[in-house]
């Protein structure tokens, strides 16, 4: 009986710390109660207006971005031209380089190498699956300047002030924070996209990539959490990035930071960002673009994609 009570307390505590996530489900239930099926209809309507190729191409745009960033961070150079398509957009990579001091932190170094290789494999795989339908790489900004997308994202999170530069290549810790901007977004993007895909082969492929992105996100979150034991500001910085993402993609809380929480009366990590039912969050394509465009308005370019993404899905949501 004591063990049962302890287990119940653990579940209750986990639910309490995510109580605010219930609001989304309450709203959905309320809508159903008055006969509204807006959410379902909207999803079905979206699925009918785009093809499986459109969805995979949307994912390919994100993979180009991640692969370029990790390739520079781990190896000092971007993707080979053969993976970019004919007449691709330019990569603005001012001051992009192999992360300073990376060899002095072999754990992060090895993580960076693994993730970089995985992201290159994702680009290669998606391009092969899409064949002639694959979009070329769009223009991408992975610079480290005062006006770069990384700096604007860090500024929105309150990590730096006006005119300052956030350089994700300046240290293993800054690299992890730069990676944190992307990784949770990638997981939620695939979670939102998989149900829209009709072809079972493509569903399996997207689910496989989503699982890898979830592993990557866990690596980054775990590394930041561990380093945050000695340097708590790393955790608060990651929390600030999480809050900034949530400020862009609408009123529903689809994000969580990494600061310790309390479970069963004791401290616990928050490596897996989940809703009250223990499920990963999902974002629509518009919400994903809100974050990578760094805006809460409906636009077709900005942030890490100065000329927008390529393909038929390219507009962020109006939040």
PDB file of C-alpha atoms in Angstrom:
ATOM      1  CA  UNK A   1       0.000   0.000   0.000  1.00  0.00           C
ATOM      2  CA  UNK A   2       2.818   2.408   0.850  1.00  0.00           C
ATOM      3  CA  UNK A   3       4.428   1.746  -2.529  1.00  0.00           C
ATOM      4  CA  UNK A   4       1.093   2.379  -4.244  1.00  0.00           C
ATOM      5  CA  UNK A   5       0.680   5.680  -2.438  1.00  0.00           C
ATOM      6  CA  UNK A   6       4.222   6.703  -3.340  1.00  0.00           C
ATOM      7  CA  UNK A   7       3.604   5.921  -6.997  1.00  0.00           C
ATOM      8  CA  UNK A   8       0.341   7.874  -6.970  1.00  0.00           C
ATOM      9  CA  UNK A   9       2.098  10.837  -5.381  1.00  0.00           C
ATOM     10  CA  UNK A  10       4.748  10.740  -8.104  1.00  0.00           C
ATOM     11  CA  UNK A  11       2.128  10.802 -10.838  1.00  0.00           C
ATOM     12  CA  UNK A  12       0.174  13.545  -9.078  1.00  0.00           C
ATOM     13  CA  UNK A  13       3.279  15.692  -8.769  1.00  0.00           C
ATOM     14  CA  UNK A  14       4.174  15.251 -12.410  1.00  0.00           C
ATOM     15  CA  UNK A  15       0.661  16.245 -13.410  1.00  0.00           C
ATOM     16  CA  UNK A  16       0.660  19.298 -11.145  1.00  0.00           C
ATOM     17  CA  UNK A  17       3.814  20.743 -12.653  1.00  0.00           C
ATOM     18  CA  UNK A  18       2.227  20.524 -16.047  1.00  0.00           C
ATOM     19  CA  UNK A  19      -1.252  21.616 -15.003  1.00  0.00           C
ATOM     20  CA  UNK A  20      -1.204  24.590 -17.307  1.00  0.00           C
ATOM     21  CA  UNK A  21      -0.955  22.219 -20.293  1.00  0.00           C
ATOM     22  CA  UNK A  22      -4.445  20.981 -19.493  1.00  0.00           C
ATOM     23  CA  UNK A  23      -5.906  24.256 -20.722  1.00  0.00           C
ATOM     24  CA  UNK A  24      -5.448  23.213 -24.329  1.00  0.00           C
ATOM     25  CA  UNK A  25      -7.364  20.020 -23.793  1.00  0.00           C
ATOM     26  CA  UNK A  26     -10.088  21.831 -21.848  1.00  0.00           C
ATOM     27  CA  UNK A  27     -10.575  24.208 -24.765  1.00  0.00           C
ATOM     28  CA  UNK A  28     -10.745  21.318 -27.207  1.00  0.00           C
ATOM     29  CA  UNK A  29     -13.365  19.542 -25.092  1.00  0.00           C
ATOM     30  CA  UNK A  30     -15.386  22.728 -24.753  1.00  0.00           C
ATOM     31  CA  UNK A  31     -15.335  23.216 -28.502  1.00  0.00           C
ATOM     32  CA  UNK A  32     -16.586  19.679 -29.032  1.00  0.00           C
ATOM     33  CA  UNK A  33     -19.358  20.232 -26.486  1.00  0.00           C
ATOM     34  CA  UNK A  34     -20.869  23.014 -28.565  1.00  0.00           C
ATOM     35  CA  UNK A  35     -20.647  20.985 -31.702  1.00  0.00           C
ATOM     36  CA  UNK A  36     -17.510  22.625 -33.054  1.00  0.00           C
ATOM     37  CA  UNK A  37     -15.043  20.451 -34.907  1.00  0.00           C
ATOM     38  CA  UNK A  38     -12.791  23.303 -36.009  1.00  0.00           C
ATOM     39  CA  UNK A  39      -9.514  21.675 -35.001  1.00  0.00           C
ATOM     40  CA  UNK A  40     -10.252  18.448 -36.859  1.00  0.00           C
ATOM     41  CA  UNK A  41     -11.660  20.214 -39.896  1.00  0.00           C
ATOM     42  CA  UNK A  42      -8.666  22.558 -40.044  1.00  0.00           C
ATOM     43  CA  UNK A  43      -6.238  19.645 -39.939  1.00  0.00           C
ATOM     44  CA  UNK A  44      -8.149  17.746 -42.610  1.00  0.00           C
ATOM     45  CA  UNK A  45      -8.431  20.850 -44.788  1.00  0.00           C
ATOM     46  CA  UNK A  46      -4.709  21.441 -44.516  1.00  0.00           C
ATOM     47  CA  UNK A  47      -3.976  17.809 -45.384  1.00  0.00           C
ATOM     48  CA  UNK A  48      -6.155  18.119 -48.487  1.00  0.00           C
ATOM     49  CA  UNK A  49      -4.391  21.244 -49.722  1.00  0.00           C
ATOM     50  CA  UNK A  50      -0.838  19.907 -49.497  1.00  0.00           C
ATOM     51  CA  UNK A  51       0.739  16.706 -50.717  1.00  0.00           C
ATOM     52  CA  UNK A  52       3.037  14.297 -48.917  1.00  0.00           C
ATOM     53  CA  UNK A  53       5.862  15.795 -50.961  1.00  0.00           C
ATOM     54  CA  UNK A  54       4.962  19.271 -49.667  1.00  0.00           C
ATOM     55  CA  UNK A  55       5.224  18.041 -46.081  1.00  0.00           C
ATOM     56  CA  UNK A  56       8.532  16.264 -46.622  1.00  0.00           C
ATOM     57  CA  UNK A  57       9.901  19.324 -48.422  1.00  0.00           C
ATOM     58  CA  UNK A  58       8.885  21.453 -45.455  1.00  0.00           C
ATOM     59  CA  UNK A  59      10.903  19.081 -43.279  1.00  0.00           C
ATOM     60  CA  UNK A  60      13.802  19.204 -45.734  1.00  0.00           C
ATOM     61  CA  UNK A  61      14.053  22.983 -45.300  1.00  0.00           C
ATOM     62  CA  UNK A  62      14.486  22.511 -41.558  1.00  0.00           C
ATOM     63  CA  UNK A  63      17.034  19.755 -42.093  1.00  0.00           C
ATOM     64  CA  UNK A  64      19.084  22.022 -44.366  1.00  0.00           C
ATOM     65  CA  UNK A  65      19.217  24.589 -41.550  1.00  0.00           C
ATOM     66  CA  UNK A  66      20.179  22.120 -38.843  1.00  0.00           C
ATOM     67  CA  UNK A  67      22.693  20.310 -41.028  1.00  0.00           C
ATOM     68  CA  UNK A  68      24.475  23.532 -42.003  1.00  0.00           C
ATOM     69  CA  UNK A  69      24.704  24.710 -38.406  1.00  0.00           C
ATOM     70  CA  UNK A  70      25.998  21.418 -37.039  1.00  0.00           C
ATOM     71  CA  UNK A  71      28.372  20.899 -39.954  1.00  0.00           C
ATOM     72  CA  UNK A  72      30.045  24.227 -39.223  1.00  0.00           C
ATOM     73  CA  UNK A  73      29.990  23.738 -35.450  1.00  0.00           C
ATOM     74  CA  UNK A  74      31.486  20.242 -35.568  1.00  0.00           C
ATOM     75  CA  UNK A  75      33.766  20.470 -38.577  1.00  0.00           C
ATOM     76  CA  UNK A  76      34.217  24.091 -39.604  1.00  0.00           C
ATOM     77  CA  UNK A  77      32.562  23.845 -43.035  1.00  0.00           C
ATOM     78  CA  UNK A  78      29.073  23.609 -44.460  1.00  0.00           C
ATOM     79  CA  UNK A  79      27.338  20.971 -46.558  1.00  0.00           C
ATOM     80  CA  UNK A  80      28.811  19.848 -49.888  1.00  0.00           C
ATOM     81  CA  UNK A  81      27.271  21.445 -52.960  1.00  0.00           C
ATOM     82  CA  UNK A  82      25.975  18.061 -54.153  1.00  0.00           C
ATOM     83  CA  UNK A  83      23.422  18.055 -51.292  1.00  0.00           C
ATOM     84  CA  UNK A  84      21.983  21.511 -51.950  1.00  0.00           C
ATOM     85  CA  UNK A  85      20.250  21.178 -55.316  1.00  0.00           C
ATOM     86  CA  UNK A  86      20.618  23.322 -58.417  1.00  0.00           C
ATOM     87  CA  UNK A  87      21.096  27.050 -57.733  1.00  0.00           C
ATOM     88  CA  UNK A  88      20.525  26.863 -53.969  1.00  0.00           C
ATOM     89  CA  UNK A  89      20.129  29.829 -51.680  1.00  0.00           C
ATOM     90  CA  UNK A  90      23.272  31.201 -50.093  1.00  0.00           C
ATOM     91  CA  UNK A  91      24.361  30.344 -46.575  1.00  0.00           C
ATOM     92  CA  UNK A  92      25.230  33.490 -44.654  1.00  0.00           C
ATOM     93  CA  UNK A  93      27.853  32.156 -42.283  1.00  0.00           C
ATOM     94  CA  UNK A  94      29.843  35.174 -41.108  1.00  0.00           C
ATOM     95  CA  UNK A  95      32.026  34.046 -38.211  1.00  0.00           C
ATOM     96  CA  UNK A  96      30.583  30.521 -38.416  1.00  0.00           C
ATOM     97  CA  UNK A  97      33.302  28.035 -37.561  1.00  0.00           C
ATOM     98  CA  UNK A  98      34.166  24.938 -35.596  1.00  0.00           C
ATOM     99  CA  UNK A  99      33.202  25.635 -32.003  1.00  0.00           C
ATOM    100  CA  UNK A 100      36.023  27.249 -30.022  1.00  0.00           C
ATOM    101  CA  UNK A 101      37.439  24.960 -27.340  1.00  0.00           C
ATOM    102  CA  UNK A 102      35.475  21.971 -28.611  1.00  0.00           C
ATOM    103  CA  UNK A 103      38.329  19.504 -28.132  1.00  0.00           C
ATOM    104  CA  UNK A 104      38.638  20.576 -24.493  1.00  0.00           C
ATOM    105  CA  UNK A 105      35.087  19.292 -23.963  1.00  0.00           C
ATOM    106  CA  UNK A 106      35.199  15.826 -25.554  1.00  0.00           C
ATOM    107  CA  UNK A 107      31.637  14.956 -24.518  1.00  0.00           C
ATOM    108  CA  UNK A 108      30.114  17.918 -26.342  1.00  0.00           C
ATOM    109  CA  UNK A 109      32.582  17.425 -29.197  1.00  0.00           C
ATOM    110  CA  UNK A 110      31.437  13.850 -29.693  1.00  0.00           C
ATOM    111  CA  UNK A 111      27.777  14.862 -29.421  1.00  0.00           C
ATOM    112  CA  UNK A 112      28.310  17.559 -32.055  1.00  0.00           C
ATOM    113  CA  UNK A 113      29.969  15.138 -34.458  1.00  0.00           C
ATOM    114  CA  UNK A 114      27.205  12.571 -34.080  1.00  0.00           C
ATOM    115  CA  UNK A 115      24.371  15.061 -34.523  1.00  0.00           C
ATOM    116  CA  UNK A 116      26.084  16.670 -37.511  1.00  0.00           C
ATOM    117  CA  UNK A 117      26.419  13.304 -39.234  1.00  0.00           C
ATOM    118  CA  UNK A 118      22.780  12.465 -38.512  1.00  0.00           C
ATOM    119  CA  UNK A 119      21.528  15.768 -39.938  1.00  0.00           C
ATOM    120  CA  UNK A 120      23.572  15.333 -43.108  1.00  0.00           C
ATOM    121  CA  UNK A 121      22.058  11.848 -43.413  1.00  0.00           C
ATOM    122  CA  UNK A 122      18.567  13.330 -43.047  1.00  0.00           C
ATOM    123  CA  UNK A 123      19.168  15.791 -45.866  1.00  0.00           C
ATOM    124  CA  UNK A 124      20.557  13.015 -48.053  1.00  0.00           C
ATOM    125  CA  UNK A 125      17.665  10.683 -47.242  1.00  0.00           C
ATOM    126  CA  UNK A 126      14.877  13.218 -47.790  1.00  0.00           C
ATOM    127  CA  UNK A 127      16.381  14.369 -51.072  1.00  0.00           C
ATOM    128  CA  UNK A 128      16.568  10.748 -52.232  1.00  0.00           C
ATOM    129  CA  UNK A 129      12.965  10.075 -51.189  1.00  0.00           C
ATOM    130  CA  UNK A 130      11.685  13.183 -52.935  1.00  0.00           C
ATOM    131  CA  UNK A 131      13.824  12.791 -56.040  1.00  0.00           C
ATOM    132  CA  UNK A 132      13.132  15.489 -58.609  1.00  0.00           C
ATOM    133  CA  UNK A 133      10.509  17.003 -56.283  1.00  0.00           C
ATOM    134  CA  UNK A 134      13.079  17.905 -53.632  1.00  0.00           C
ATOM    135  CA  UNK A 135      13.379  21.636 -53.024  1.00  0.00           C
ATOM    136  CA  UNK A 136      16.785  23.229 -53.219  1.00  0.00           C
ATOM    137  CA  UNK A 137      18.332  24.687 -50.118  1.00  0.00           C
ATOM    138  CA  UNK A 138      16.806  28.089 -49.286  1.00  0.00           C
ATOM    139  CA  UNK A 139      18.896  31.047 -48.156  1.00  0.00           C
ATOM    140  CA  UNK A 140      20.005  30.376 -44.575  1.00  0.00           C
ATOM    141  CA  UNK A 141      21.519  32.594 -41.892  1.00  0.00           C
ATOM    142  CA  UNK A 142      23.740  30.877 -39.326  1.00  0.00           C
ATOM    143  CA  UNK A 143      26.025  33.850 -38.734  1.00  0.00           C
ATOM    144  CA  UNK A 144      27.417  35.136 -35.478  1.00  0.00           C
ATOM    145  CA  UNK A 145      26.954  38.898 -35.823  1.00  0.00           C
ATOM    146  CA  UNK A 146      24.965  41.516 -33.937  1.00  0.00           C
ATOM    147  CA  UNK A 147      22.171  41.350 -36.526  1.00  0.00           C
ATOM    148  CA  UNK A 148      22.174  37.612 -37.231  1.00  0.00           C
ATOM    149  CA  UNK A 149      19.259  35.288 -36.567  1.00  0.00           C
ATOM    150  CA  UNK A 150      21.081  33.699 -33.636  1.00  0.00           C
ATOM    151  CA  UNK A 151      21.600  37.108 -32.021  1.00  0.00           C
ATOM    152  CA  UNK A 152      18.019  38.175 -32.673  1.00  0.00           C
ATOM    153  CA  UNK A 153      16.755  34.933 -31.131  1.00  0.00           C
ATOM    154  CA  UNK A 154      19.016  35.361 -28.099  1.00  0.00           C
ATOM    155  CA  UNK A 155      17.938  38.995 -27.786  1.00  0.00           C
ATOM    156  CA  UNK A 156      14.276  38.005 -27.864  1.00  0.00           C
ATOM    157  CA  UNK A 157      15.025  35.592 -25.012  1.00  0.00           C
ATOM    158  CA  UNK A 158      16.759  38.323 -23.021  1.00  0.00           C
ATOM    159  CA  UNK A 159      20.171  36.656 -23.179  1.00  0.00           C
ATOM    160  CA  UNK A 160      21.873  39.687 -24.759  1.00  0.00           C
ATOM    161  CA  UNK A 161      21.122  43.381 -25.077  1.00  0.00           C
ATOM    162  CA  UNK A 162      20.715  45.731 -28.016  1.00  0.00           C
ATOM    163  CA  UNK A 163      23.686  45.716 -30.381  1.00  0.00           C
ATOM    164  CA  UNK A 164      25.293  42.672 -28.741  1.00  0.00           C
ATOM    165  CA  UNK A 165      26.205  39.423 -30.485  1.00  0.00           C
ATOM    166  CA  UNK A 166      25.300  35.904 -29.479  1.00  0.00           C
ATOM    167  CA  UNK A 167      27.996  33.617 -30.875  1.00  0.00           C
ATOM    168  CA  UNK A 168      26.989  29.924 -30.810  1.00  0.00           C
ATOM    169  CA  UNK A 169      30.486  28.994 -31.974  1.00  0.00           C
ATOM    170  CA  UNK A 170      32.370  30.720 -29.148  1.00  0.00           C
ATOM    171  CA  UNK A 171      32.172  27.887 -26.594  1.00  0.00           C
ATOM    172  CA  UNK A 172      30.651  24.432 -26.073  1.00  0.00           C
ATOM    173  CA  UNK A 173      28.063  26.030 -23.788  1.00  0.00           C
ATOM    174  CA  UNK A 174      26.981  28.607 -26.355  1.00  0.00           C
ATOM    175  CA  UNK A 175      26.865  25.872 -28.974  1.00  0.00           C
ATOM    176  CA  UNK A 176      24.442  23.909 -26.797  1.00  0.00           C
ATOM    177  CA  UNK A 177      22.236  26.974 -26.359  1.00  0.00           C
ATOM    178  CA  UNK A 178      22.270  27.559 -30.125  1.00  0.00           C
ATOM    179  CA  UNK A 179      21.344  23.926 -30.701  1.00  0.00           C
ATOM    180  CA  UNK A 180      18.581  24.217 -28.093  1.00  0.00           C
ATOM    181  CA  UNK A 181      16.899  26.866 -30.243  1.00  0.00           C
ATOM    182  CA  UNK A 182      16.364  24.242 -32.961  1.00  0.00           C
ATOM    183  CA  UNK A 183      16.071  20.822 -31.395  1.00  0.00           C
ATOM    184  CA  UNK A 184      12.772  20.971 -29.516  1.00  0.00           C
ATOM    185  CA  UNK A 185      11.245  22.702 -32.534  1.00  0.00           C
ATOM    186  CA  UNK A 186      12.294  19.854 -34.821  1.00  0.00           C
ATOM    187  CA  UNK A 187      10.596  17.267 -32.610  1.00  0.00           C
ATOM    188  CA  UNK A 188       7.338  19.222 -32.416  1.00  0.00           C
ATOM    189  CA  UNK A 189       7.445  19.867 -36.159  1.00  0.00           C
ATOM    190  CA  UNK A 190       7.597  16.166 -37.016  1.00  0.00           C
ATOM    191  CA  UNK A 191       4.988  15.355 -34.341  1.00  0.00           C
ATOM    192  CA  UNK A 192       2.624  17.798 -36.024  1.00  0.00           C
ATOM    193  CA  UNK A 193       3.405  16.662 -39.559  1.00  0.00           C
ATOM    194  CA  UNK A 194       3.315  12.872 -39.272  1.00  0.00           C
ATOM    195  CA  UNK A 195      -0.498  12.621 -38.941  1.00  0.00           C
ATOM    196  CA  UNK A 196      -0.909  14.602 -42.160  1.00  0.00           C
ATOM    197  CA  UNK A 197       1.120  12.192 -44.308  1.00  0.00           C
ATOM    198  CA  UNK A 198      -0.887   9.665 -46.316  1.00  0.00           C
ATOM    199  CA  UNK A 199       1.803   7.417 -47.782  1.00  0.00           C
ATOM    200  CA  UNK A 200       2.761   4.763 -45.210  1.00  0.00           C
ATOM    201  CA  UNK A 201       6.345   4.640 -46.447  1.00  0.00           C
ATOM    202  CA  UNK A 202       6.669   8.382 -45.875  1.00  0.00           C
ATOM    203  CA  UNK A 203       4.991   8.072 -42.471  1.00  0.00           C
ATOM    204  CA  UNK A 204       7.580   5.503 -41.436  1.00  0.00           C
ATOM    205  CA  UNK A 205      10.396   7.723 -42.698  1.00  0.00           C
ATOM    206  CA  UNK A 206       9.081  10.804 -40.915  1.00  0.00           C
ATOM    207  CA  UNK A 207       8.523   8.862 -37.698  1.00  0.00           C
ATOM    208  CA  UNK A 208      12.081   7.537 -37.897  1.00  0.00           C
ATOM    209  CA  UNK A 209      13.514  11.036 -38.318  1.00  0.00           C
ATOM    210  CA  UNK A 210      11.302  12.333 -35.508  1.00  0.00           C
ATOM    211  CA  UNK A 211      12.729   9.704 -33.171  1.00  0.00           C
ATOM    212  CA  UNK A 212      16.278  10.740 -34.033  1.00  0.00           C
ATOM    213  CA  UNK A 213      15.431  14.416 -33.522  1.00  0.00           C
ATOM    214  CA  UNK A 214      13.999  13.494 -30.114  1.00  0.00           C
ATOM    215  CA  UNK A 215      17.281  11.771 -29.224  1.00  0.00           C
ATOM    216  CA  UNK A 216      19.157  14.895 -30.330  1.00  0.00           C
ATOM    217  CA  UNK A 217      16.906  17.133 -28.243  1.00  0.00           C
ATOM    218  CA  UNK A 218      17.455  14.894 -25.223  1.00  0.00           C
ATOM    219  CA  UNK A 219      21.230  15.036 -25.742  1.00  0.00           C
ATOM    220  CA  UNK A 220      21.210  18.835 -25.842  1.00  0.00           C
ATOM    221  CA  UNK A 221      18.825  19.174 -22.906  1.00  0.00           C
ATOM    222  CA  UNK A 222      20.796  16.648 -20.829  1.00  0.00           C
ATOM    223  CA  UNK A 223      24.125  18.327 -21.561  1.00  0.00           C
ATOM    224  CA  UNK A 224      22.745  21.743 -20.611  1.00  0.00           C
ATOM    225  CA  UNK A 225      21.144  20.317 -17.487  1.00  0.00           C
ATOM    226  CA  UNK A 226      24.383  18.635 -16.396  1.00  0.00           C
ATOM    227  CA  UNK A 227      26.492  21.720 -17.053  1.00  0.00           C
ATOM    228  CA  UNK A 228      23.884  23.742 -15.228  1.00  0.00           C
ATOM    229  CA  UNK A 229      24.794  21.983 -11.973  1.00  0.00           C
ATOM    230  CA  UNK A 230      27.973  24.062 -11.868  1.00  0.00           C
ATOM    231  CA  UNK A 231      26.618  26.976 -13.908  1.00  0.00           C
ATOM    232  CA  UNK A 232      22.915  27.529 -13.155  1.00  0.00           C
ATOM    233  CA  UNK A 233      22.771  30.420 -15.629  1.00  0.00           C
ATOM    234  CA  UNK A 234      22.895  27.853 -18.445  1.00  0.00           C
ATOM    235  CA  UNK A 235      19.601  26.399 -17.273  1.00  0.00           C
ATOM    236  CA  UNK A 236      17.979  29.785 -16.897  1.00  0.00           C
ATOM    237  CA  UNK A 237      19.215  30.737 -20.358  1.00  0.00           C
ATOM    238  CA  UNK A 238      17.655  27.600 -21.815  1.00  0.00           C
ATOM    239  CA  UNK A 239      14.428  28.367 -19.943  1.00  0.00           C
ATOM    240  CA  UNK A 240      14.453  31.868 -21.445  1.00  0.00           C
ATOM    241  CA  UNK A 241      14.839  30.428 -24.956  1.00  0.00           C
ATOM    242  CA  UNK A 242      11.909  28.106 -24.277  1.00  0.00           C
ATOM    243  CA  UNK A 243       9.776  31.028 -23.118  1.00  0.00           C
ATOM    244  CA  UNK A 244      10.746  33.056 -26.178  1.00  0.00           C
ATOM    245  CA  UNK A 245       9.670  30.222 -28.471  1.00  0.00           C
ATOM    246  CA  UNK A 246       6.344  30.034 -26.678  1.00  0.00           C
ATOM    247  CA  UNK A 247       5.859  33.779 -27.085  1.00  0.00           C
ATOM    248  CA  UNK A 248       6.025  33.362 -30.858  1.00  0.00           C
ATOM    249  CA  UNK A 249       3.856  30.340 -31.583  1.00  0.00           C
ATOM    250  CA  UNK A 250       0.554  31.317 -29.952  1.00  0.00           C
ATOM    251  CA  UNK A 251      -1.153  31.211 -26.573  1.00  0.00           C
ATOM    252  CA  UNK A 252      -0.953  27.450 -25.993  1.00  0.00           C
ATOM    253  CA  UNK A 253       2.092  26.344 -23.983  1.00  0.00           C
ATOM    254  CA  UNK A 254       4.012  24.013 -26.298  1.00  0.00           C
ATOM    255  CA  UNK A 255       7.406  24.244 -24.646  1.00  0.00           C
ATOM    256  CA  UNK A 256       9.333  23.643 -21.439  1.00  0.00           C
ATOM    257  CA  UNK A 257      12.704  24.689 -20.151  1.00  0.00           C
ATOM    258  CA  UNK A 258      15.194  22.443 -18.375  1.00  0.00           C
ATOM    259  CA  UNK A 259      15.358  23.766 -14.806  1.00  0.00           C
ATOM    260  CA  UNK A 260      14.832  21.201 -12.043  1.00  0.00           C
ATOM    261  CA  UNK A 261      11.314  20.379 -10.930  1.00  0.00           C
ATOM    262  CA  UNK A 262       9.926  18.617  -7.879  1.00  0.00           C
ATOM    263  CA  UNK A 263       8.602  15.075  -8.138  1.00  0.00           C
ATOM    264  CA  UNK A 264       7.515  13.062  -5.103  1.00  0.00           C
ATOM    265  CA  UNK A 265       8.968  15.674  -2.805  1.00  0.00           C
ATOM    266  CA  UNK A 266      12.436  15.694  -4.342  1.00  0.00           C
ATOM    267  CA  UNK A 267      14.318  17.432  -7.161  1.00  0.00           C
ATOM    268  CA  UNK A 268      14.078  15.942 -10.647  1.00  0.00           C
ATOM    269  CA  UNK A 269      15.206  16.874 -14.123  1.00  0.00           C
ATOM    270  CA  UNK A 270      12.894  17.961 -16.934  1.00  0.00           C
ATOM    271  CA  UNK A 271      14.652  16.433 -19.915  1.00  0.00           C
ATOM    272  CA  UNK A 272      11.514  15.355 -21.792  1.00  0.00           C
ATOM    273  CA  UNK A 273       9.120  18.276 -22.457  1.00  0.00           C
ATOM    274  CA  UNK A 274       5.682  16.645 -22.259  1.00  0.00           C
ATOM    275  CA  UNK A 275       2.037  17.530 -21.805  1.00  0.00           C
ATOM    276  CA  UNK A 276      -0.072  16.409 -18.834  1.00  0.00           C
ATOM    277  CA  UNK A 277      -0.588  12.996 -20.456  1.00  0.00           C
ATOM    278  CA  UNK A 278       3.140  12.390 -20.942  1.00  0.00           C
ATOM    279  CA  UNK A 279       2.966  13.045 -24.695  1.00  0.00           C
ATOM    280  CA  UNK A 280       5.367  15.122 -26.777  1.00  0.00           C
ATOM    281  CA  UNK A 281       4.046  18.455 -27.993  1.00  0.00           C
ATOM    282  CA  UNK A 282       3.128  19.085 -31.632  1.00  0.00           C
ATOM    283  CA  UNK A 283       3.378  22.292 -33.641  1.00  0.00           C
ATOM    284  CA  UNK A 284       1.689  23.173 -36.913  1.00  0.00           C
ATOM    285  CA  UNK A 285       3.834  24.228 -39.853  1.00  0.00           C
ATOM    286  CA  UNK A 286       2.776  27.828 -39.220  1.00  0.00           C
ATOM    287  CA  UNK A 287       3.911  27.632 -35.602  1.00  0.00           C
ATOM    288  CA  UNK A 288       7.229  26.104 -36.595  1.00  0.00           C
ATOM    289  CA  UNK A 289       7.774  28.948 -39.042  1.00  0.00           C
ATOM    290  CA  UNK A 290       6.897  31.478 -36.321  1.00  0.00           C
ATOM    291  CA  UNK A 291       9.959  30.281 -34.453  1.00  0.00           C
ATOM    292  CA  UNK A 292      12.478  29.949 -37.282  1.00  0.00           C
ATOM    293  CA  UNK A 293      11.255  33.237 -38.813  1.00  0.00           C
ATOM    294  CA  UNK A 294      11.397  34.803 -35.313  1.00  0.00           C
ATOM    295  CA  UNK A 295       7.949  36.376 -35.515  1.00  0.00           C
ATOM    296  CA  UNK A 296       4.433  35.917 -34.161  1.00  0.00           C
ATOM    297  CA  UNK A 297       2.848  37.292 -37.330  1.00  0.00           C
ATOM    298  CA  UNK A 298       1.948  35.760 -40.683  1.00  0.00           C
ATOM    299  CA  UNK A 299       4.958  36.284 -42.954  1.00  0.00           C
ATOM    300  CA  UNK A 300       6.807  34.274 -45.575  1.00  0.00           C
ATOM    301  CA  UNK A 301      10.416  35.001 -44.609  1.00  0.00           C
ATOM    302  CA  UNK A 302      12.693  36.097 -41.817  1.00  0.00           C
ATOM    303  CA  UNK A 303      15.023  34.946 -39.072  1.00  0.00           C
ATOM    304  CA  UNK A 304      17.058  31.903 -40.025  1.00  0.00           C
ATOM    305  CA  UNK A 305      15.458  31.900 -43.509  1.00  0.00           C
ATOM    306  CA  UNK A 306      16.012  35.440 -44.868  1.00  0.00           C
ATOM    307  CA  UNK A 307      14.168  34.672 -48.133  1.00  0.00           C
ATOM    308  CA  UNK A 308      11.759  32.141 -46.640  1.00  0.00           C
ATOM    309  CA  UNK A 309      11.652  28.372 -46.981  1.00  0.00           C
ATOM    310  CA  UNK A 310      11.189  26.714 -50.359  1.00  0.00           C
ATOM    311  CA  UNK A 311       8.114  24.756 -51.365  1.00  0.00           C
ATOM    312  CA  UNK A 312       4.357  25.230 -51.019  1.00  0.00           C
ATOM    313  CA  UNK A 313       4.289  25.521 -47.212  1.00  0.00           C
ATOM    314  CA  UNK A 314       6.036  28.759 -46.318  1.00  0.00           C
ATOM    315  CA  UNK A 315       3.828  31.107 -44.264  1.00  0.00           C
ATOM    316  CA  UNK A 316       3.984  31.476 -40.497  1.00  0.00           C
ATOM    317  CA  UNK A 317       0.869  31.736 -38.330  1.00  0.00           C
ATOM    318  CA  UNK A 318      -0.786  34.966 -37.192  1.00  0.00           C
ATOM    319  CA  UNK A 319      -0.533  34.821 -33.412  1.00  0.00           C
TER     320      UNK A 319
END
